[in-house]
Short mmCIF file of C-alpha atoms in Angstrom, two decimals:
data_model
loop_
_atom_site.label_atom_id
_atom_site.label_comp_id
_atom_site.label_asym_id
_atom_site.label_seq_id
_atom_site.Cartn_x
_atom_site.Cartn_y
_atom_site.Cartn_z
CA UNK A 1 -0.39 0.22 0.19
CA UNK A 2 1.53 3.11 -0.97
CA UNK A 3 1.79 7.00 0.63
CA UNK A 4 -1.58 8.80 -1.24
CA UNK A 5 -3.32 5.37 -0.51
CA UNK A 6 -3.02 5.44 2.82
CA UNK A 7 -4.04 9.17 2.98
CA UNK A 8 -7.27 8.27 0.35
CA UNK A 9 -8.30 5.48 3.29
CA UNK A 10 -7.75 8.05 5.50
CA UNK A 11 -9.80 10.84 4.00
CA UNK A 12 -12.88 8.21 2.88
CA UNK A 13 -12.38 7.64 7.12
CA UNK A 14 -12.39 11.00 8.47
CA UNK A 15 -13.99 13.41 6.13
CA UNK A 16 -14.35 16.35 8.51
CA UNK A 17 -11.36 18.58 10.21
CA UNK A 18 -9.65 15.88 12.58
CA UNK A 19 -6.98 17.40 14.83
CA UNK A 20 -3.56 16.45 13.49
CA UNK A 21 -0.26 16.44 16.01
CA UNK A 22 1.33 17.70 12.41
CA UNK A 23 -0.47 20.83 12.22
CA UNK A 24 -0.10 24.05 14.46
CA UNK A 25 -2.84 26.33 16.20
CA UNK A 26 -2.38 29.71 14.47
CA UNK A 27 -3.25 33.53 14.66
CA UNK A 28 -4.26 35.80 12.65
CA UNK A 29 -3.52 39.82 11.89
CA UNK A 30 -4.54 41.99 9.59
CA UNK A 31 -1.51 43.93 8.34
CA UNK A 32 -3.68 46.51 5.28
CA UNK A 33 -7.10 47.45 5.03
CA UNK A 34 -7.93 48.39 1.69
CA UNK A 35 -10.17 51.29 1.44
CA UNK A 36 -11.52 51.13 -2.09
CA UNK A 37 -10.26 54.82 -3.16
CA UNK A 38 -7.25 55.51 -4.44
CA UNK A 39 -5.35 53.20 -2.80
CA UNK A 40 -7.30 49.64 -4.80
CA UNK A 41 -10.35 47.67 -3.47
CA UNK A 42 -10.29 43.93 -4.16
CA UNK A 43 -7.00 42.57 -4.52
CA UNK A 44 -6.31 39.52 -6.65
CA UNK A 45 -3.63 37.00 -7.17
CA UNK A 46 -0.50 35.80 -4.83
CA UNK A 47 1.33 38.49 -2.99
CA UNK A 48 5.55 38.15 -4.15
CA UNK A 49 8.06 39.80 -2.28
CA UNK A 50 11.17 41.50 -2.72
CA UNK A 51 14.07 42.48 -0.24
CA UNK A 52 11.69 42.63 2.12
CA UNK A 53 8.30 44.20 0.32
CA UNK A 54 5.11 42.84 -0.58
CA UNK A 55 4.10 43.75 -4.32
CA UNK A 56 0.16 42.52 -5.23
CA UNK A 57 -2.68 43.46 -7.50
CA UNK A 58 -6.26 45.36 -7.47
CA UNK A 59 -8.91 44.05 -8.96
CA UNK A 60 -11.12 47.62 -9.27
CA UNK A 61 -10.10 50.80 -7.45
CA UNK A 62 -6.95 53.39 -8.45
CA UNK A 63 -8.99 55.96 -10.27
CA UNK A 64 -7.86 55.22 -13.77
CA UNK A 65 -9.71 57.73 -16.32
CA UNK A 66 -10.76 54.78 -18.94
CA UNK A 67 -15.11 55.15 -18.77
CA UNK A 68 -14.77 51.29 -19.86
CA UNK A 69 -13.97 50.45 -16.39
CA UNK A 70 -15.99 53.76 -14.66
CA UNK A 71 -12.78 55.12 -13.13
CA UNK A 72 -12.41 51.97 -11.01
CA UNK A 73 -9.67 49.91 -13.13
CA UNK A 74 -7.34 48.43 -10.65
CA UNK A 75 -3.71 49.22 -9.67
CA UNK A 76 -0.41 47.86 -8.56
CA UNK A 77 1.06 48.50 -4.53
CA UNK A 78 3.93 47.79 -2.13
CA UNK A 79 2.82 46.99 1.41
CA UNK A 80 6.19 46.75 3.47
CA UNK A 81 4.95 43.76 6.14
CA UNK A 82 6.46 44.94 9.35
CA UNK A 83 4.85 48.81 8.95
CA UNK A 84 1.82 48.17 6.82
CA UNK A 85 2.38 51.60 4.81
CA UNK A 86 0.77 50.40 1.50
CA UNK A 87 1.54 52.64 -1.37
CA UNK A 88 0.87 52.92 -4.87
CA UNK A 89 2.71 52.29 -7.79
CA UNK A 90 0.26 51.89 -10.95
CA UNK A 91 -2.97 53.15 -11.49
CA UNK A 92 -4.56 50.60 -14.72
CA UNK A 93 -6.36 52.08 -17.42
CA UNK A 94 -4.35 55.52 -18.86
CA UNK A 95 -4.54 55.77 -22.66
CA UNK A 96 -4.15 51.88 -24.14
CA UNK A 97 -3.23 50.55 -20.45
CA UNK A 98 -4.77 47.26 -19.62
CA UNK A 99 -7.05 47.27 -17.28
CA UNK A 100 -8.24 44.86 -14.54
CA UNK A 101 -5.36 42.79 -13.40
CA UNK A 102 -6.41 39.02 -12.17
CA UNK A 103 -2.49 37.18 -11.88
CA UNK A 104 -0.52 38.49 -9.98
CA UNK A 105 3.05 39.92 -9.57
CA UNK A 106 6.31 37.75 -11.44
CA UNK A 107 9.49 39.33 -9.78
CA UNK A 108 12.37 38.96 -12.38
CA UNK A 109 15.92 41.43 -12.24
CA UNK A 110 14.88 44.97 -10.83
CA UNK A 111 11.31 44.24 -13.11
CA UNK A 112 7.78 42.58 -12.57
CA UNK A 113 6.10 41.24 -14.52
CA UNK A 114 1.76 40.38 -14.90
CA UNK A 115 -1.23 40.41 -16.81
CA UNK A 116 -4.13 42.09 -17.92
CA UNK A 117 -7.17 40.70 -18.07
CA UNK A 118 -9.16 43.68 -20.05
CA UNK A 119 -7.44 46.44 -22.24
CA UNK A 120 -4.21 47.34 -24.33
CA UNK A 121 -3.89 49.56 -28.53
CA UNK A 122 -6.17 46.52 -29.72
CA UNK A 123 -9.95 47.32 -30.02
CA UNK A 124 -10.89 46.24 -33.09
CA UNK A 125 -12.95 43.25 -34.00
CA UNK A 126 -12.71 40.38 -30.53
CA UNK A 127 -11.65 42.94 -28.45
CA UNK A 128 -13.83 46.39 -29.08
CA UNK A 129 -14.68 48.63 -26.74
CA UNK A 130 -12.75 46.47 -23.41
CA UNK A 131 -9.20 45.34 -25.48
CA UNK A 132 -8.24 41.99 -24.99
CA UNK A 133 -6.17 41.80 -22.44
CA UNK A 134 -2.30 43.65 -21.84
CA UNK A 135 1.84 42.16 -20.44
CA UNK A 136 3.12 44.68 -18.49
CA UNK A 137 5.83 45.14 -16.85
CA UNK A 138 7.06 47.99 -13.09
CA UNK A 139 10.31 49.26 -11.89
CA UNK A 140 10.76 48.38 -8.64
CA UNK A 141 12.82 51.73 -8.36
CA UNK A 142 10.89 54.15 -10.20
CA UNK A 143 7.03 52.45 -10.21
CA UNK A 144 7.26 53.26 -14.94
CA UNK A 145 4.54 50.56 -16.33
CA UNK A 146 5.17 49.61 -19.12
CA UNK A 147 2.58 48.12 -21.47
CA UNK A 148 5.31 45.61 -23.08
CA UNK A 149 2.31 43.33 -25.55
CA UNK A 150 -1.49 44.08 -26.34
CA UNK A 151 -2.39 40.08 -27.16
CA UNK A 152 -4.82 40.90 -30.74
CA UNK A 153 -7.61 37.82 -30.16
CA UNK A 154 -8.63 35.90 -30.94
CA UNK A 155 -8.46 34.29 -34.24
CA UNK A 156 -5.11 34.39 -34.66
CA UNK A 157 -3.71 35.17 -31.11
CA UNK A 158 -4.46 35.31 -27.01
CA UNK A 159 -7.25 36.96 -25.15
CA UNK A 160 -8.42 37.72 -21.56
CA UNK A 161 -5.42 36.44 -19.78
CA UNK A 162 -6.29 35.74 -15.99
CA UNK A 163 -3.18 33.68 -14.19
CA UNK A 164 0.22 34.81 -13.25
CA UNK A 165 4.00 35.03 -16.19
CA UNK A 166 6.57 31.87 -15.31
CA UNK A 167 9.83 32.80 -15.92
CA UNK A 168 12.09 30.39 -17.69
CA UNK A 169 15.77 32.52 -18.46
CA UNK A 170 14.54 35.28 -19.20
CA UNK A 171 10.86 33.60 -21.34
CA UNK A 172 7.87 34.40 -19.78
CA UNK A 173 5.28 31.42 -20.07
CA UNK A 174 1.02 32.15 -19.48
CA UNK A 175 -2.11 31.21 -19.78
CA UNK A 176 -5.44 33.13 -21.44
CA UNK A 177 -8.63 32.10 -20.84
CA UNK A 178 -9.70 32.65 -24.78
CA UNK A 179 -8.68 33.57 -27.96
CA UNK A 180 -6.01 31.83 -30.58
CA UNK A 181 -8.37 28.48 -31.20
CA UNK A 182 -11.91 27.74 -32.92
CA UNK A 183 -14.74 28.91 -31.99
CA UNK A 184 -17.08 25.44 -33.29
CA UNK A 185 -18.45 23.40 -30.58
CA UNK A 186 -19.16 27.06 -28.13
CA UNK A 187 -16.45 28.81 -28.19
CA UNK A 188 -16.95 32.50 -29.55
CA UNK A 189 -14.41 33.60 -28.68
CA UNK A 190 -11.57 31.21 -28.91
CA UNK A 191 -11.35 28.04 -26.54
CA UNK A 192 -6.96 28.67 -25.27
CA UNK A 193 -4.09 29.25 -25.10
CA UNK A 194 -0.16 28.46 -23.62
CA UNK A 195 1.98 31.44 -24.62
CA UNK A 196 5.51 32.57 -24.47
CA UNK A 197 6.90 36.40 -24.24
CA UNK A 198 11.50 37.08 -24.58
CA UNK A 199 11.76 40.22 -22.98
CA UNK A 200 14.52 40.70 -24.84
CA UNK A 201 13.00 41.19 -28.07
CA UNK A 202 9.30 41.94 -26.89
CA UNK A 203 7.96 39.69 -29.54
CA UNK A 204 4.88 37.00 -27.81
CA UNK A 205 4.18 33.47 -29.21
CA UNK A 206 1.25 30.64 -28.90
CA UNK A 207 2.93 27.75 -28.77
CA UNK A 208 -0.48 26.50 -27.73
CA UNK A 209 -4.00 26.62 -28.56
CA UNK A 210 -6.61 24.16 -27.42
CA UNK A 211 -9.83 23.36 -28.95
CA UNK A 212 -13.27 23.31 -28.64
CA UNK A 213 -13.22 19.47 -29.57
CA UNK A 214 -11.86 19.44 -25.52
CA UNK A 215 -9.83 16.40 -25.44
CA UNK A 216 -6.69 18.86 -24.68
CA UNK A 217 -9.05 20.54 -21.99
CA UNK A 218 -9.81 24.30 -22.81
CA UNK A 219 -10.39 27.25 -20.81
CA UNK A 220 -6.65 27.50 -18.80
CA UNK A 221 -7.06 29.62 -15.98
CA UNK A 222 -3.86 29.26 -13.82
CA UNK A 223 -0.09 30.09 -13.94
CA UNK A 224 2.04 27.33 -14.58
CA UNK A 225 4.96 25.68 -13.28
CA UNK A 226 8.15 24.79 -14.09
CA UNK A 227 10.10 21.58 -13.03
CA UNK A 228 12.48 19.39 -14.93
CA UNK A 229 11.76 20.82 -18.83
CA UNK A 230 8.48 20.86 -18.57
CA UNK A 231 5.83 23.15 -17.97
CA UNK A 232 2.44 21.58 -15.94
CA UNK A 233 -1.06 23.10 -16.15
CA UNK A 234 -4.47 22.91 -15.70
CA UNK A 235 -7.64 23.76 -17.93
CA UNK A 236 -11.29 24.38 -15.97
CA UNK A 237 -13.26 22.27 -18.74
CA UNK A 238 -12.76 20.44 -21.21
CA UNK A 239 -11.36 16.82 -21.20
CA UNK A 240 -13.99 14.01 -22.23
CA UNK A 241 -15.84 14.91 -19.02
CA UNK A 242 -15.59 18.37 -19.72
CA UNK A 243 -14.67 19.20 -16.09
CA UNK A 244 -11.31 20.47 -16.87
CA UNK A 245 -7.44 18.88 -17.27
CA UNK A 246 -4.32 18.22 -16.05
CA UNK A 247 -1.82 19.18 -19.35
CA UNK A 248 2.31 18.36 -19.57
CA UNK A 249 3.65 21.07 -22.67
CA UNK A 250 7.36 19.43 -23.20
CA UNK A 251 9.79 22.38 -24.35
CA UNK A 252 12.49 20.46 -24.74
CA UNK A 253 10.51 19.08 -27.48
CA UNK A 254 9.05 21.43 -29.55
CA UNK A 255 6.24 21.88 -26.51
CA UNK A 256 4.82 19.09 -27.67
CA UNK A 257 1.68 19.18 -25.24
CA UNK A 258 0.31 15.64 -23.31
CA UNK A 259 -2.44 15.67 -20.92
CA UNK A 260 -2.07 13.59 -18.18
CA UNK A 261 -5.11 13.52 -15.96
CA UNK A 262 -8.69 14.45 -17.14
CA UNK A 263 -10.62 15.29 -14.01
CA UNK A 264 -13.77 13.23 -13.80
CA UNK A 265 -13.19 9.83 -14.65
CA UNK A 266 -14.11 8.40 -12.17
CA UNK A 267 -15.20 8.01 -8.94
CA UNK A 268 -15.26 11.86 -5.82
CA UNK A 269 -13.30 13.06 -8.67
CA UNK A 270 -12.01 16.96 -8.40
CA UNK A 271 -14.17 19.02 -11.33
CA UNK A 272 -12.87 22.50 -12.92
CA UNK A 273 -9.22 23.67 -11.46
CA UNK A 274 -9.24 27.27 -11.93
CA UNK A 275 -5.09 26.66 -10.16
CA UNK A 276 -2.28 25.94 -11.09
CA UNK A 277 0.10 22.47 -9.71
CA UNK A 278 3.26 22.79 -7.68
CA UNK A 279 5.13 20.25 -7.64
CA UNK A 280 6.69 18.30 -4.80
CA UNK A 281 9.48 15.93 -5.46
CA UNK A 282 7.72 15.05 -9.03
CA UNK A 283 4.50 14.93 -7.35
CA UNK A 284 1.59 17.40 -8.75
CA UNK A 285 -0.13 18.91 -6.41
CA UNK A 286 -3.87 21.57 -6.61
CA UNK A 287 -6.87 21.93 -5.99
CA UNK A 288 -10.56 21.53 -7.98
CA UNK A 289 -13.60 24.30 -7.21
CA UNK A 290 -16.28 21.53 -7.42
CA UNK A 291 -16.33 18.55 -7.39
CA UNK A 292 -15.38 15.35 -5.05
CA UNK A 293 -17.38 13.14 -2.52
CA UNK A 294 -19.49 15.91 -1.19
CA UNK A 295 -19.00 18.08 -4.49
CA UNK A 296 -17.86 21.10 -2.78
CA UNK A 297 -14.08 20.39 -4.74
CA UNK A 298 -10.85 19.18 -3.29
CA UNK A 299 -7.38 19.20 -2.66
CA UNK A 300 -5.61 16.49 -4.95
CA UNK A 301 -1.54 14.42 -5.52
CA UNK A 302 -0.69 13.86 -9.78
CA UNK A 303 2.21 11.29 -10.04
CA UNK A 304 4.02 13.93 -13.03
CA UNK A 305 5.51 9.98 -14.43
CA UNK A 306 2.93 8.06 -13.91
CA UNK A 307 -0.30 10.64 -14.18
CA UNK A 308 -1.87 8.81 -10.73
CA UNK A 309 -4.12 10.80 -8.72
CA UNK A 310 -5.02 10.19 -5.72
CA UNK A 311 -7.48 12.85 -3.70
CA UNK A 312 -6.34 14.00 -0.06
CA UNK A 313 -8.71 16.04 0.80
CA UNK A 314 -13.02 16.00 -0.32
CA UNK A 315 -14.09 19.12 0.91
CA UNK A 316 -17.67 19.95 2.78
CA UNK A 317 -20.47 22.78 3.26
CA UNK A 318 -20.51 21.24 7.20
CA UNK A 319 -19.64 24.91 8.73
CA UNK A 320 -16.96 23.09 10.06
CA UNK A 321 -14.57 22.93 6.57
CA UNK A 322 -14.34 25.51 3.40
CA UNK A 323 -15.51 24.21 0.13
CA UNK A 324 -14.99 25.38 -3.63
CA UNK A 325 -10.98 26.76 -3.36
CA UNK A 326 -9.26 27.88 -6.13
CA UNK A 327 -6.21 29.17 -5.64
CA UNK A 328 -2.44 27.66 -5.49
CA UNK A 329 -1.57 25.41 -2.84
CA UNK A 330 1.85 26.32 -0.57
CA UNK A 331 4.14 23.38 1.07
CA UNK A 332 6.31 24.16 3.47
CA UNK A 333 7.48 20.64 5.83
CA UNK A 334 6.15 18.96 4.03
CA UNK A 335 2.48 20.08 5.31
CA UNK A 336 0.34 21.47 2.01
CA UNK A 337 -1.23 25.23 3.21
CA UNK A 338 -3.97 26.20 0.68
CA UNK A 339 -7.88 28.65 1.19
CA UNK A 340 -11.04 28.46 0.59
CA UNK A 341 -13.59 31.66 -0.27
CA UNK A 342 -16.27 30.64 1.23
CA UNK A 343 -16.79 27.79 4.66
CA UNK A 344 -15.64 27.89 7.60
CA UNK A 345 -16.92 28.30 10.98
CA UNK A 346 -18.72 31.72 9.40
CA UNK A 347 -19.40 31.24 5.96
CA UNK A 348 -15.98 33.68 4.80
CA UNK A 349 -13.68 31.81 3.90
CA UNK A 350 -10.58 29.51 5.39
CA UNK A 351 -6.93 29.42 5.77
CA UNK A 352 -5.87 25.12 6.12
CA UNK A 353 -3.84 22.52 6.44
CA UNK A 354 -3.24 18.99 5.08
CA UNK A 355 -0.58 17.22 6.56
CA UNK A 356 0.82 14.78 4.12
CA UNK A 357 2.28 12.39 6.25
CA UNK A 358 -1.35 11.39 7.15
CA UNK A 359 -4.09 12.62 4.63
CA UNK A 360 -5.51 14.51 7.86
CA UNK A 361 -6.86 18.12 6.67
CA UNK A 362 -7.12 21.20 8.83
CA UNK A 363 -8.75 24.46 8.75
CA UNK A 364 -5.96 26.89 10.54
CA UNK A 365 -8.03 29.85 11.14
CA UNK A 366 -12.56 30.73 9.85
CA UNK A 367 -12.20 34.27 8.69
CA UNK A 368 -15.87 36.50 9.71
CA UNK A 369 -14.52 36.01 13.17
CA UNK A 370 -15.23 40.38 14.05
CA UNK A 371 -18.04 42.65 13.70
CA UNK A 372 -17.75 43.66 9.72
CA UNK A 373 -15.27 41.19 9.39
CA UNK A 374 -12.66 43.62 9.47
CA UNK A 375 -10.56 40.63 9.13
CA UNK A 376 -10.95 39.68 5.54
CA UNK A 377 -13.64 37.72 3.83
CA UNK A 378 -13.42 35.85 0.91
CA UNK A 379 -9.52 34.86 0.39
CA UNK A 380 -9.65 33.90 -3.25
CA UNK A 381 -5.26 34.36 -3.52
CA UNK A 382 -2.92 31.38 -2.21
CA UNK A 383 -0.68 32.13 0.58
CA UNK A 384 2.74 33.46 0.49
CA UNK A 385 5.79 31.97 3.29
CA UNK A 386 7.83 34.48 4.62
CA UNK A 387 9.80 32.35 7.48
CA UNK A 388 7.71 30.34 8.90
CA UNK A 389 4.42 32.98 8.58
CA UNK A 390 2.22 33.16 5.54
CA UNK A 391 0.45 36.29 4.18
CA UNK A 392 -2.47 35.91 1.87
CA UNK A 393 -5.00 38.57 0.92
CA UNK A 394 -8.82 38.33 1.08
CA UNK A 395 -10.98 39.99 -1.61
CA UNK A 396 -12.88 41.83 0.68
CA UNK A 397 -13.51 42.04 4.16
CA UNK A 398 -11.85 44.74 6.03
CA UNK A 399 -12.30 47.98 7.75
CA UNK A 400 -14.28 49.22 3.60
CA UNK A 401 -15.60 45.43 2.45
CA UNK A 402 -12.26 46.09 0.13
CA UNK A 403 -10.61 43.59 0.96
CA UNK A 404 -7.58 43.51 2.76
CA UNK A 405 -3.59 42.17 3.36
CA UNK A 406 -3.55 39.20 6.54
CA UNK A 407 -0.99 37.50 8.37
CA UNK A 408 -0.69 34.33 9.93
CA UNK A 409 1.30 33.22 12.16
CA UNK A 410 1.77 29.36 12.88
CA UNK A 411 2.50 27.80 16.12
CA UNK A 412 3.48 24.35 17.92
#
């Protein structure tokens, strides 16, 4: 009996939250509450730490002057975790700038790189009025923003990126939820792409296009993970059961694409993965928003080579568990940490852990324990580890219900 079979047996016996000797008690503290105006509103994506400063994005707020986003086009912000001082580095939406950033930032050589879901210089065809999104850079020293690329959209290019970027030796890789593919069976704007962006030349190229037959999946929304010359990613729909796939692209072999797992292919399997995967010694760990034993999402493990999958946990809408996870996982000392935007004791989302040695899941924090959910509510983003302290964002809640940056302190 292998480790994952044992984990599955434990999860079947203990479907609700059970304490574990390897899981910690935790305290939560709000580092910053967004005011919802010039400072930004509704943070999205994971925090990026560089030289003791956090960088992140908000989907709304800022006061950009593009009428398409009603002067609430989103921001890039910097935050000092010790003092809680926040500063806006860039306000989106001016002229041909992008707007509505969903994804976190990628740091490389003094620059931050990210994507916006909308905006850009192309407002023709499929991108009419709102644009098809951009890749942009932010100089960490000066705060200056530049649009590196405006997506051209269906049928020739990627469109509407929602994921953060993966930097591999000066080439950025990402996914778009629409664009490039065909529209014969339910993809009027294309079925999504994997694209690359070469920083030295500023050139962009689609290296894989998903198609409406859905066999390889479609509608990818998560970031890509790089391990051993291979990119791993997920699609939120498509596959034989139309509830998503886990795929790989071998950039050493002409970007050859392979479907590793089709979700929903067995009883109790997860469905619709909106998060990416993390690689831990050849095992890929991720979450699905739906599916599982109770229908409210899963945490899964998949052997990257063999493609065999094990469900580590099925979430349950029983007020003792979170549900509908959409964020990437974090591994720390043999324990997985993640967030759910819903569920928990107060139905406002959770931070949870799964001990890989036992498979036991524990809710280490339930949001909205204070009046007005001042501690935050609806954590869509994943967690960032800094010296054993976990940091994340909530989309809503806080002093003005515009979201928060919070810290989770783990204690034995």
